[in-house]
């Protein structure tokens, strides 16, 4: 039985029982191997874009005696799939912009897929925006810290034509008297911001530190648009601080 990191275990929990799974960027096929061994999924495709990782995934599958249930395929993103072949897709451990581009490039391969489980290392807002604009409902968000890194896992389900989209999920709302806009919800997470755990506060404190460093760099810049960039950055810092202070004020 393979052992998974806490991050991969949390992703595994999101995969529907009985799903036919595709794990894109499979990292030694650990996730599909675990899920087949657990009986969560009957079969899986493990996709890798580079030959070395694909060969490592094939070794893992052979060692687990699961070659009849897990197929390792070499290819770019969702190109390894046939339309209608799977009903759940996991993509984890890469940037949000790359995840969105993989989904864009292979959108025709998502035919029949009802669940997406996505774990961007950065750029979570890019993934949320992609989901919202492509008729996928953000059904849940999980945040965790492991080995000094913070990860968010986004679970999405395909919307039906009669659904009204995620307008309500991203509608402006009041949090303890503070009006939070849709753009802030896309950035900070509509579920996480509603009931934020301590690790969420830690993430955004870290993000504020990074933004402050960029602002200091802009202070030393002599470029013509530095002032405009600085103004936008200060507005973003102020908005994030306002949200954190509002949500922290009732905490011990």
XYZ file of C-alpha atoms in Angstrom, residues 71-221:
151
model
C -2.566 3.103 -17.568
C 0.356 5.526 -17.696
C 0.270 7.732 -20.787
C 2.860 10.149 -22.111
C 1.393 13.394 -23.392
C 0.675 17.052 -22.767
C -2.117 17.730 -20.308
C -5.522 16.349 -21.229
C -4.300 15.198 -24.636
C -3.716 11.778 -23.046
C -7.482 11.289 -22.742
C -10.305 10.351 -25.084
C -13.598 12.260 -24.674
C -15.945 10.398 -22.340
C -13.207 8.115 -21.029
C -13.175 9.379 -17.429
C -15.573 11.196 -15.133
C -13.131 12.741 -12.626
C -9.890 14.634 -13.232
C -7.224 15.645 -10.737
C -4.512 18.195 -11.523
C -2.201 19.072 -8.653
C 1.142 20.607 -7.817
C 1.506 23.241 -10.518
C 0.677 26.912 -10.958
C -2.870 28.116 -11.398
C -2.113 29.664 -14.792
C -0.751 26.330 -16.043
C -3.773 24.438 -14.701
C -6.110 26.872 -16.471
C -4.153 26.530 -19.724
C -4.304 22.715 -19.487
C -8.067 22.875 -19.007
C -8.424 25.350 -21.874
C -6.314 23.351 -24.293
C -8.070 20.079 -23.499
C -11.610 21.265 -22.862
C -12.978 18.889 -25.505
C -11.513 15.985 -23.489
C -13.666 16.950 -20.504
C -16.759 15.485 -22.149
C -18.328 13.203 -19.560
C -16.214 14.595 -16.723
C -18.378 15.642 -13.782
C -15.723 16.414 -11.128
C -12.510 18.432 -11.201
C -10.147 18.391 -8.211
C -7.488 21.049 -8.659
C -4.590 21.976 -6.399
C -2.682 24.999 -7.666
C 0.533 25.889 -5.862
C -0.067 29.568 -6.693
C -2.670 31.507 -8.644
C -5.763 30.002 -7.069
C -7.779 32.994 -8.271
C -6.894 32.152 -11.882
C -8.363 28.678 -11.430
C -11.518 30.051 -9.811
C -11.982 32.488 -12.685
C -11.554 29.687 -15.222
C -14.118 27.516 -13.469
C -16.602 30.358 -13.238
C -16.295 31.257 -16.919
C -16.547 27.653 -18.139
C -19.727 26.500 -16.365
C -18.068 24.667 -13.476
C -19.463 25.193 -9.981
C -16.875 25.598 -7.235
C -18.292 23.091 -4.767
C -15.674 23.272 -2.034
C -12.308 24.554 -0.889
C -9.757 23.051 1.481
C -6.590 24.678 2.771
C -3.761 22.946 4.600
C -0.125 23.386 5.569
C 2.486 20.698 5.092
C 6.261 20.973 5.413
C 6.068 24.746 5.661
C 3.979 25.172 2.504
C 0.327 26.105 2.262
C -1.932 24.455 -0.302
C -5.486 25.051 -1.461
C -7.590 22.298 -3.031
C -10.522 23.375 -5.193
C -13.292 20.907 -6.017
C -15.648 21.711 -8.895
C -18.647 19.987 -10.451
C -20.083 20.556 -13.888
C -23.144 22.786 -13.965
C -26.297 21.914 -15.876
C -27.582 24.268 -18.594
C -30.462 25.327 -16.369
C -28.145 26.347 -13.522
C -27.571 30.052 -13.018
C -23.831 29.774 -12.667
C -21.833 30.869 -9.657
C -23.197 34.411 -9.552
C -24.575 33.914 -6.045
C -21.333 32.368 -4.780
C -19.323 35.406 -5.888
C -21.924 38.074 -5.184
C -20.820 40.930 -2.923
C -21.485 40.012 0.691
C -21.198 41.436 4.185
C -18.742 39.837 6.591
C -19.087 41.256 10.092
C -20.199 44.516 8.561
C -17.469 44.654 5.906
C -18.594 44.550 2.283
C -16.517 42.020 0.353
C -16.588 42.194 -3.436
C -16.663 39.391 -5.961
C -13.058 40.074 -6.927
C -11.973 39.621 -3.315
C -13.928 36.362 -3.115
C -12.218 35.104 -6.270
C -8.849 36.004 -4.799
C -9.292 34.792 -1.231
C -11.848 32.014 -1.671
C -15.638 32.290 -1.236
C -15.834 29.349 1.170
C -12.556 29.933 2.991
C -13.300 33.585 3.658
C -16.667 32.674 5.179
C -15.172 30.380 7.824
C -11.396 30.856 7.717
C -9.125 28.438 9.602
C -5.837 29.647 11.147
C -3.796 28.455 8.161
C -5.805 30.752 5.891
C -4.821 33.762 8.004
C -1.196 32.576 7.896
C -1.328 32.398 4.113
C -2.616 35.922 3.717
C -0.173 37.354 6.249
C 2.579 35.784 4.146
C 1.038 37.260 0.988
C 1.017 40.692 2.628
C 4.723 40.325 3.370
C 5.390 39.561 -0.288
C 3.324 42.526 -1.437
C 5.160 44.800 0.999
C 8.481 43.657 -0.468
C 7.257 44.459 -3.985
C 6.121 47.871 -2.792
C 9.596 48.571 -1.378
C 11.096 47.647 -4.727
C 8.718 50.036 -6.464
C 9.738 52.794 -4.055
C 13.235 52.537 -5.508
C 12.040 52.417 -9.095
